[in-house]
Coordinates of C-alpha atoms and ligand atoms in Angstrom, one line a residue:
M1 CA 0.1 -0.3 0.0
A2 CA 1.3 3.4 -0.7
S3 CA 2.4 5.8 2.1
T4 CA 1.0 9.0 2.4
A5 CA 4.1 10.5 2.8
S6 CA 5.4 8.0 0.0
S7 CA 5.0 11.1 -2.7
Q8 CA 7.4 13.5 -0.3
K9 CA 10.1 14.5 -3.4
L10 CA 13.8 13.5 -2.8
S11 CA 15.1 16.7 -4.3
Q12 CA 18.3 17.4 -2.1
K13 CA 21.0 17.3 -4.7
I14 CA 24.3 15.3 -2.8
E15 CA 27.7 16.2 -4.0
L16 CA 29.3 13.0 -4.3
Q17 CA 32.0 14.0 -6.0
Q18 CA 34.4 14.2 -3.4
F19 CA 33.8 10.1 -2.7
D20 CA 34.7 7.3 -5.2
P21 CA 31.5 5.8 -6.2
Q22 CA 32.4 1.9 -5.7
E23 CA 34.5 2.6 -2.7
L24 CA 31.4 4.7 -1.8
K25 CA 29.2 1.6 -2.0
A26 CA 31.5 -1.2 -0.9
W27 CA 31.3 0.9 2.3
I28 CA 27.2 1.4 2.2
K29 CA 27.7 -2.5 1.9
A30 CA 29.8 -2.9 5.1
Q31 CA 27.7 -0.5 6.8
A32 CA 24.8 -2.5 6.5
L33 CA 26.3 -6.0 6.8
D34 CA 27.0 -4.1 10.3
L35 CA 23.5 -3.5 10.8
G36 CA 22.5 -7.1 10.9
F37 CA 21.6 -7.0 7.0
S38 CA 22.7 -10.2 5.0
D39 CA 23.1 -9.0 2.4
C40 CA 22.9 -5.3 0.3
V41 CA 22.4 -4.7 -3.0
I42 CA 22.1 -1.2 -5.3
A43 CA 19.2 -1.1 -7.2
K44 CA 18.2 1.4 -10.5
P45 CA 14.7 2.3 -9.5
D46 CA 12.9 0.8 -12.9
A47 CA 10.7 -2.4 -12.8
Q48 CA 8.9 -1.5 -16.4
D49 CA 10.0 -5.3 -17.1
Q50 CA 7.7 -6.4 -14.8
M51 CA 4.2 -5.6 -16.2
P52 CA 3.1 -8.1 -18.8
R53 CA 3.9 -11.0 -16.4
F54 CA 2.4 -8.7 -13.6
K55 CA -0.4 -7.4 -15.5
E56 CA -1.4 -11.3 -16.9
Y57 CA -0.8 -12.5 -12.9
L58 CA -3.6 -10.4 -12.4
K59 CA -5.6 -10.9 -15.1
R60 CA -5.8 -14.7 -14.2
G61 CA -7.4 -13.8 -11.1
Y62 CA -4.6 -15.5 -9.3
H63 CA -3.9 -12.6 -6.8
A64 CA -7.6 -13.8 -5.4
D65 CA -8.7 -10.9 -3.1
M66 CA -5.7 -8.3 -2.5
H67 CA -7.4 -5.6 -4.8
Y68 CA -4.6 -3.4 -3.4
L69 CA -2.4 -5.2 -6.0
E70 CA -4.6 -3.7 -9.1
E71 CA -3.5 -0.2 -7.8
N72 CA -0.6 2.5 -8.4
L73 CA 0.5 0.1 -11.2
E74 CA 2.5 2.9 -12.5
K75 CA 4.4 3.3 -9.6
R76 CA 5.3 -0.1 -9.2
A77 CA 6.7 0.0 -12.3
N78 CA 8.5 3.2 -12.0
P79 CA 9.6 3.7 -8.4
T80 CA 10.6 7.4 -9.2
L81 CA 6.5 8.1 -9.0
L82 CA 6.4 6.5 -5.6
V83 CA 9.4 8.4 -4.4
P84 CA 10.2 11.4 -6.8
G85 CA 14.3 12.3 -7.0
T86 CA 14.9 8.9 -6.0
K87 CA 18.4 8.0 -8.1
S88 CA 19.2 4.7 -6.1
I89 CA 17.7 1.8 -4.3
I90 CA 19.8 0.3 -2.0
C91 CA 18.2 -3.4 -1.4
V92 CA 18.8 -5.3 2.0
R93 CA 18.1 -8.9 2.9
M94 CA 17.7 -10.1 6.3
N95 CA 18.1 -14.2 6.8
Y96 CA 15.4 -15.5 9.5
L97 CA 16.2 -19.1 10.1
V98 CA 17.1 -19.6 13.5
A99 CA 18.8 -23.1 13.2
S100 CA 19.4 -24.5 9.8
P101 CA 17.1 -26.9 7.8
K102 CA 17.4 -30.4 6.4
S103 CA 18.3 -29.6 2.5
R104 CA 14.8 -32.1 2.2
Y105 CA 11.5 -31.9 3.2
V106 CA 10.8 -34.0 6.2
P107 CA 7.2 -34.3 6.9
F108 CA 6.3 -32.9 10.5
E109 CA 4.5 -34.9 13.4
P110 CA 0.8 -34.0 12.5
N111 CA -0.3 -33.3 15.6
S112 CA 2.1 -30.1 15.8
A113 CA 1.3 -26.8 14.8
I114 CA 3.0 -25.6 11.8
I115 CA 4.1 -22.1 11.8
A116 CA 6.1 -20.5 9.0
R117 CA 9.2 -19.7 10.3
Y118 CA 9.6 -16.1 9.5
A119 CA 6.5 -15.6 11.9
R120 CA 7.9 -17.6 15.2
G121 CA 9.4 -14.2 16.4
R122 CA 9.3 -10.8 16.3
D123 CA 7.1 -9.0 13.0
Y124 CA 10.4 -8.2 10.9
H125 CA 9.0 -4.9 9.8
K126 CA 10.0 -2.6 12.4
V127 CA 13.5 -4.0 12.8
M128 CA 13.9 -3.6 8.8
R129 CA 12.8 -0.2 9.1
G130 CA 14.3 1.0 12.3
R131 CA 17.6 -0.8 10.8
L132 CA 17.3 0.9 7.2
K133 CA 16.4 4.3 9.2
T134 CA 20.2 3.6 10.8
L135 CA 21.8 2.7 7.6
A136 CA 20.6 6.3 6.3
T137 CA 21.8 8.0 9.5
R138 CA 25.0 6.4 8.7
I139 CA 25.4 7.5 5.4
K140 CA 24.7 11.0 6.0
E141 CA 27.7 11.4 8.3
K142 CA 29.7 10.3 5.9
V143 CA 28.3 12.1 2.8
G144 CA 26.3 14.7 4.1
D145 CA 22.1 15.5 3.3
F146 CA 20.5 13.7 1.3
E147 CA 16.8 12.3 0.9
S148 CA 16.1 8.5 2.1
R149 CA 12.6 6.6 2.7
P150 CA 13.0 3.2 4.1
F151 CA 10.3 0.2 2.9
A152 CA 9.6 -2.8 4.5
D153 CA 6.5 -4.6 2.4
S154 CA 4.6 -1.9 3.1
A155 CA 4.4 0.0 -0.3
P156 CA 3.4 -0.8 -4.3
I157 CA 6.8 -2.1 -4.8
F158 CA 8.2 -4.9 -6.3
E159 CA 10.7 -5.5 -4.0
K160 CA 11.7 -9.1 -5.6
S161 CA 12.6 -7.5 -8.8
L162 CA 14.4 -4.6 -7.7
A163 CA 17.0 -6.7 -5.5
E164 CA 17.1 -9.4 -8.4
S165 CA 18.0 -6.7 -10.7
A166 CA 21.0 -6.1 -8.5
G167 CA 21.8 -9.3 -7.8
M168 CA 20.9 -10.4 -4.6
G169 CA 19.4 -13.8 -6.2
W170 CA 17.1 -15.0 -8.7
T171 CA 13.6 -15.6 -9.0
G172 CA 12.8 -19.4 -8.2
K173 CA 9.9 -21.4 -10.0
H174 CA 8.8 -21.0 -6.6
T175 CA 8.2 -17.2 -6.7
L176 CA 10.5 -16.4 -4.5
L177 CA 13.8 -14.7 -4.4
I178 CA 16.8 -17.3 -4.1
H179 CA 20.6 -16.9 -3.1
K180 CA 23.0 -19.2 -4.7
K181 CA 25.1 -19.2 -1.3
S182 CA 22.4 -18.6 1.0
G183 CA 19.1 -20.2 -0.1
S184 CA 15.7 -18.1 0.4
F185 CA 15.1 -17.7 4.2
F186 CA 15.6 -13.7 4.2
V187 CA 13.5 -11.1 4.0
L188 CA 13.5 -7.9 2.0
G189 CA 13.6 -4.3 2.4
E190 CA 14.3 -1.2 0.5
L191 CA 16.1 2.5 1.4
F192 CA 15.1 5.2 -1.7
T193 CA 17.9 7.6 -2.0
S194 CA 18.2 10.4 -3.9
L195 CA 21.8 9.3 -4.0
E196 CA 23.2 8.6 -7.3
L197 CA 25.3 5.1 -6.6
P198 CA 26.6 2.6 -9.6
F199 CA 24.1 -0.1 -9.9
D200 CA 25.0 -3.7 -9.1
E201 CA 24.4 -6.4 -12.1
P202 CA 21.4 -9.3 -11.8
A203 CA 22.4 -12.6 -10.9
T204 CA 22.1 -15.7 -13.3
A205 CA 19.2 -18.0 -12.5
H206 CA 19.7 -21.5 -11.0
C207 CA 16.7 -23.3 -11.5
G208 CA 17.4 -25.3 -14.5
S209 CA 15.2 -28.5 -15.1
C210 CA 14.2 -28.8 -11.2
T211 CA 10.4 -28.7 -10.3
A212 CA 10.7 -29.9 -6.7
C213 CA 9.0 -27.1 -5.7
I214 CA 5.9 -27.0 -8.1
D215 CA 5.4 -30.8 -6.9
I216 CA 5.7 -30.8 -3.3
C217 CA 3.4 -27.9 -3.2
P218 CA 0.7 -29.6 -1.0
T219 CA -2.6 -27.2 -2.7
Q220 CA -0.7 -27.2 -6.4
A221 CA -0.6 -23.8 -6.2
I222 CA 2.5 -23.1 -8.3
V223 CA 0.6 -23.2 -11.8
E224 CA 3.2 -23.4 -13.4
P225 CA 6.9 -22.4 -13.2
Y226 CA 7.3 -18.6 -11.9
M227 CA 3.1 -18.5 -11.4
L228 CA 1.5 -18.4 -8.3
D229 CA -2.1 -18.7 -7.9
A230 CA -2.2 -17.1 -4.5
R231 CA -6.4 -18.5 -4.0
K232 CA -5.3 -21.7 -3.4
C233 CA -1.6 -21.2 -1.8
I234 CA -1.5 -22.2 2.0
A235 CA 0.5 -19.1 2.6
Y236 CA -2.4 -16.6 1.8
L237 CA -5.3 -18.8 2.5
T238 CA -4.0 -19.0 6.1
I239 CA -2.4 -15.5 6.5
E240 CA -4.8 -13.2 4.2
Y241 CA -7.9 -14.8 3.4
K242 CA -10.5 -14.1 6.1
G243 CA -13.5 -16.4 5.0
I244 CA -14.2 -20.0 4.7
I245 CA -11.5 -22.1 2.8
P246 CA -12.9 -24.3 -0.1
E247 CA -13.2 -27.5 1.6
D248 CA -11.1 -29.1 -1.8
L249 CA -7.9 -27.6 -0.3
R250 CA -8.3 -28.2 3.3
Q251 CA -6.9 -31.6 3.3
G252 CA -3.9 -29.8 1.7
I253 CA -3.4 -27.5 4.8
G254 CA -2.7 -30.4 6.8
N255 CA -1.5 -28.4 10.1
R256 CA 0.2 -25.9 8.6
I257 CA -1.8 -23.1 11.0
F258 CA -0.1 -19.8 9.9
G259 CA 1.9 -19.8 6.6
C260 CA 3.5 -22.5 4.5
D261 CA 7.9 -23.2 4.1
D262 CA 7.5 -26.1 2.1
C263 CA 8.5 -24.8 -1.6
Q264 CA 11.4 -23.3 0.5
L265 CA 12.1 -26.3 2.4
I266 CA 12.2 -28.7 -0.7
C267 CA 14.6 -26.4 -2.6
P268 CA 17.7 -28.0 -2.9
W269 CA 19.8 -24.3 -2.9
N270 CA 18.2 -24.3 0.6
G271 CA 21.0 -26.4 1.8
F272 CA 23.2 -23.5 2.1
A273 CA 20.4 -21.4 3.9
Q274 CA 22.2 -18.9 6.8
T275 CA 21.0 -18.4 10.2
A276 CA 19.5 -14.9 11.4
S277 CA 22.5 -12.5 12.7
I278 CA 20.2 -10.8 15.1
P279 CA 17.7 -12.6 17.8
D280 CA 14.1 -11.0 16.4
F281 CA 13.2 -14.1 14.6
D282 CA 14.3 -16.3 18.0
P283 CA 10.8 -18.4 18.6
R284 CA 8.3 -16.7 21.4
H285 CA 5.9 -18.8 23.1
S286 CA 7.4 -22.2 21.7
L287 CA 6.3 -21.6 18.8
D288 CA 8.3 -23.5 16.8
D289 CA 7.1 -26.9 19.2
I290 CA 3.3 -26.5 20.0
S291 CA 0.7 -29.2 19.7
L292 CA -2.4 -28.1 17.7
L293 CA -4.5 -28.9 20.8
E294 CA -2.2 -26.6 23.1
I295 CA -2.4 -23.8 20.7
W296 CA -6.5 -24.6 20.4
Q297 CA -6.8 -23.8 23.8
W298 CA -5.7 -20.6 23.7
D299 CA -8.1 -18.1 24.4
E300 CA -8.6 -14.7 22.9
A301 CA -6.9 -12.6 25.5
T302 CA -3.9 -15.8 25.9
F303 CA -3.7 -15.0 21.6
L304 CA -3.5 -10.9 22.1
A305 CA -0.8 -11.6 24.9
N306 CA 1.2 -14.0 22.8
T307 CA 1.0 -12.2 19.4
E308 CA 1.8 -9.1 20.6
G309 CA 4.7 -7.8 18.4
S310 CA 3.9 -10.8 16.1
P311 CA 3.4 -11.2 12.6
I312 CA 0.5 -13.5 13.4
R313 CA -1.8 -10.8 15.4
R314 CA -2.2 -9.9 11.9
T315 CA -5.0 -12.7 10.5
G316 CA -6.9 -12.1 13.8
Y317 CA -8.2 -14.8 16.3
Q318 CA -10.8 -16.0 14.7
S319 CA -9.2 -16.7 11.4
F320 CA -6.3 -18.1 13.4
K321 CA -8.8 -20.6 15.2
R322 CA -10.0 -21.6 11.9
N323 CA -6.8 -22.7 10.4
I324 CA -6.6 -24.7 14.0
A325 CA -9.8 -26.4 13.3
I326 CA -8.6 -27.7 9.7
G327 CA -5.4 -28.3 11.7
L328 CA -7.1 -30.7 14.3
G329 CA -9.8 -31.8 11.4
N330 CA -6.7 -33.5 9.7
A331 CA -4.6 -34.5 12.7
P332 CA -4.8 -38.7 13.4
Y333 CA -8.4 -39.2 15.1
S334 CA -8.6 -38.8 19.0
A335 CA -11.8 -38.8 21.4
E336 CA -9.9 -35.5 22.9
I337 CA -9.5 -33.7 20.0
V338 CA -13.4 -34.4 19.2
A339 CA -14.5 -33.1 22.5
K340 CA -12.0 -30.4 22.6
L341 CA -14.0 -29.0 18.7
Q342 CA -17.4 -29.8 20.3
E343 CA -17.2 -27.9 23.0
A344 CA -15.6 -24.6 21.5
K345 CA -18.4 -24.2 19.1
I346 CA -20.2 -21.7 21.6
W347 CA -17.3 -19.1 21.4
H348 CA -16.7 -18.7 17.8
D349 CA -18.0 -16.8 15.1
E350 CA -19.9 -18.9 12.0
I351 CA -16.8 -19.3 10.1
V352 CA -14.7 -21.0 12.3
N353 CA -17.9 -22.8 13.0
V354 CA -18.0 -24.3 9.3
H355 CA -14.0 -25.7 10.4
I356 CA -14.9 -26.9 13.5
D357 CA -17.8 -28.5 11.8
W358 CA -15.7 -30.2 9.1
A359 CA -12.7 -31.2 11.3
I360 CA -15.5 -33.4 13.8
Q361 CA -16.7 -34.9 10.6
Q362 CA -13.2 -35.4 9.3
Q363 CA -12.4 -37.1 13.0
S364 CA -15.5 -39.0 12.7
R365 CA -14.3 -40.6 9.4
Q366 CA -10.9 -41.2 11.0
A367 CA -12.5 -42.8 14.4
I368 CA -14.1 -45.5 11.5
V369 CA -11.1 -46.4 9.6
H370 CA -9.6 -46.5 12.7
Q371 CA -12.1 -49.1 14.7
I372 CA -12.2 -51.5 11.2
E373 CA -8.0 -51.2 11.2
K374 CA -8.3 -52.9 14.7
Ligands
SF4_401 S1 3.8 -21.7 0.1 FE1 2.9 -23.7 0.3 S2 1.1 -23.6 -0.7 FE2 2.0 -21.9 -0.6 S3 3.6 -22.2 -3.2 FE3 4.9 -22.5 -1.4 S4 4.5 -25.1 -0.9 FE4 2.7 -24.3 -2.3
SF4_402 S1 12.8 -25.9 -5.7 FE1 14.1 -25.8 -7.9 S2 12.6 -25.2 -9.3 FE2 11.9 -24.5 -7.1 S3 12.8 -22.6 -6.5 FE3 14.6 -24.3 -6.0 S4 15.7 -25.2 -7.5 FE4 14.2 -23.4 -8.4

């Protein structure tokens, strides 16, 4: 979404002649690493080449009900319309893993509640913006005053494409950015600046003939290489979407209650994934190891207390419970699960109750199978 302040003009002309451009760029990158960023590249403020594919994506309706994506197309394509006066964009990334994952996808214990790794700790947006502001301050101390604006997933910006155009990695067939030496478990941020810095070169792509992410996707959301249908993607359904999740997708969701890492976990390049250099992503409230039944019993006050400063807050209590209900429906049969589902119906809204009913039905089916197999 465009910030109201984003039209602020980066008009200040800065005399950089006294600095060797390459040396200044290297110095900025060193400062970024010192601030805990995992990488830093300088991108040209131009993403025109993304438009044909993005328009096709919108035309096919793959953006689901994220209608804000239909707006500000010109600003997306041309970042100098978003922040006039922008001459270069400092793109950074932060690794968010706290432990190296296995290089291949391993099925999880079905009674566990699985939360996407980026969301188990503190919400990264504030951390990212705060550090980008500090980076801007350090640069000002060196070169003098100039204009800048930090962004972290907060404006109509093709952030992956800009970072890719400057060598931060390549877009994999799952549509995420991959770095050859660090995999894809990272988040991105940008500092728009009025500085005329030399741009970095794009990296080469290395997906080759691999289709592992397409094949593993539990809901077949990657409909063709580099094209993701959000309407089927578990990350969209469990985080952004507020309604009744289509029944044919509920089994595929399994026990993923907030987001999904499967296409990243299977990617061979994540054998090189690096861990975070800051503690903000450390899991809170055992969100890396909590059972479906335990988290199901969080009441709204507990949810609000335990998700303060966490990206999970964004989905809201009722949608969170909706997701856990699906997980419980997909769990192995348990009389305790059925009892907890039944007693919860009075506390939830109609949308959650639709999923509770479905989960009880699923559990009943499994109970019959359980009896037959005895
Ligand atoms: S996040 Fe999950 S559901 Fe979405 S494309 Fe990747 S594997 Fe598929
Ligand atoms: S799993 Fe394979 S195809 Fe998918 S992003 Fe990784 S390398 Fe590319």
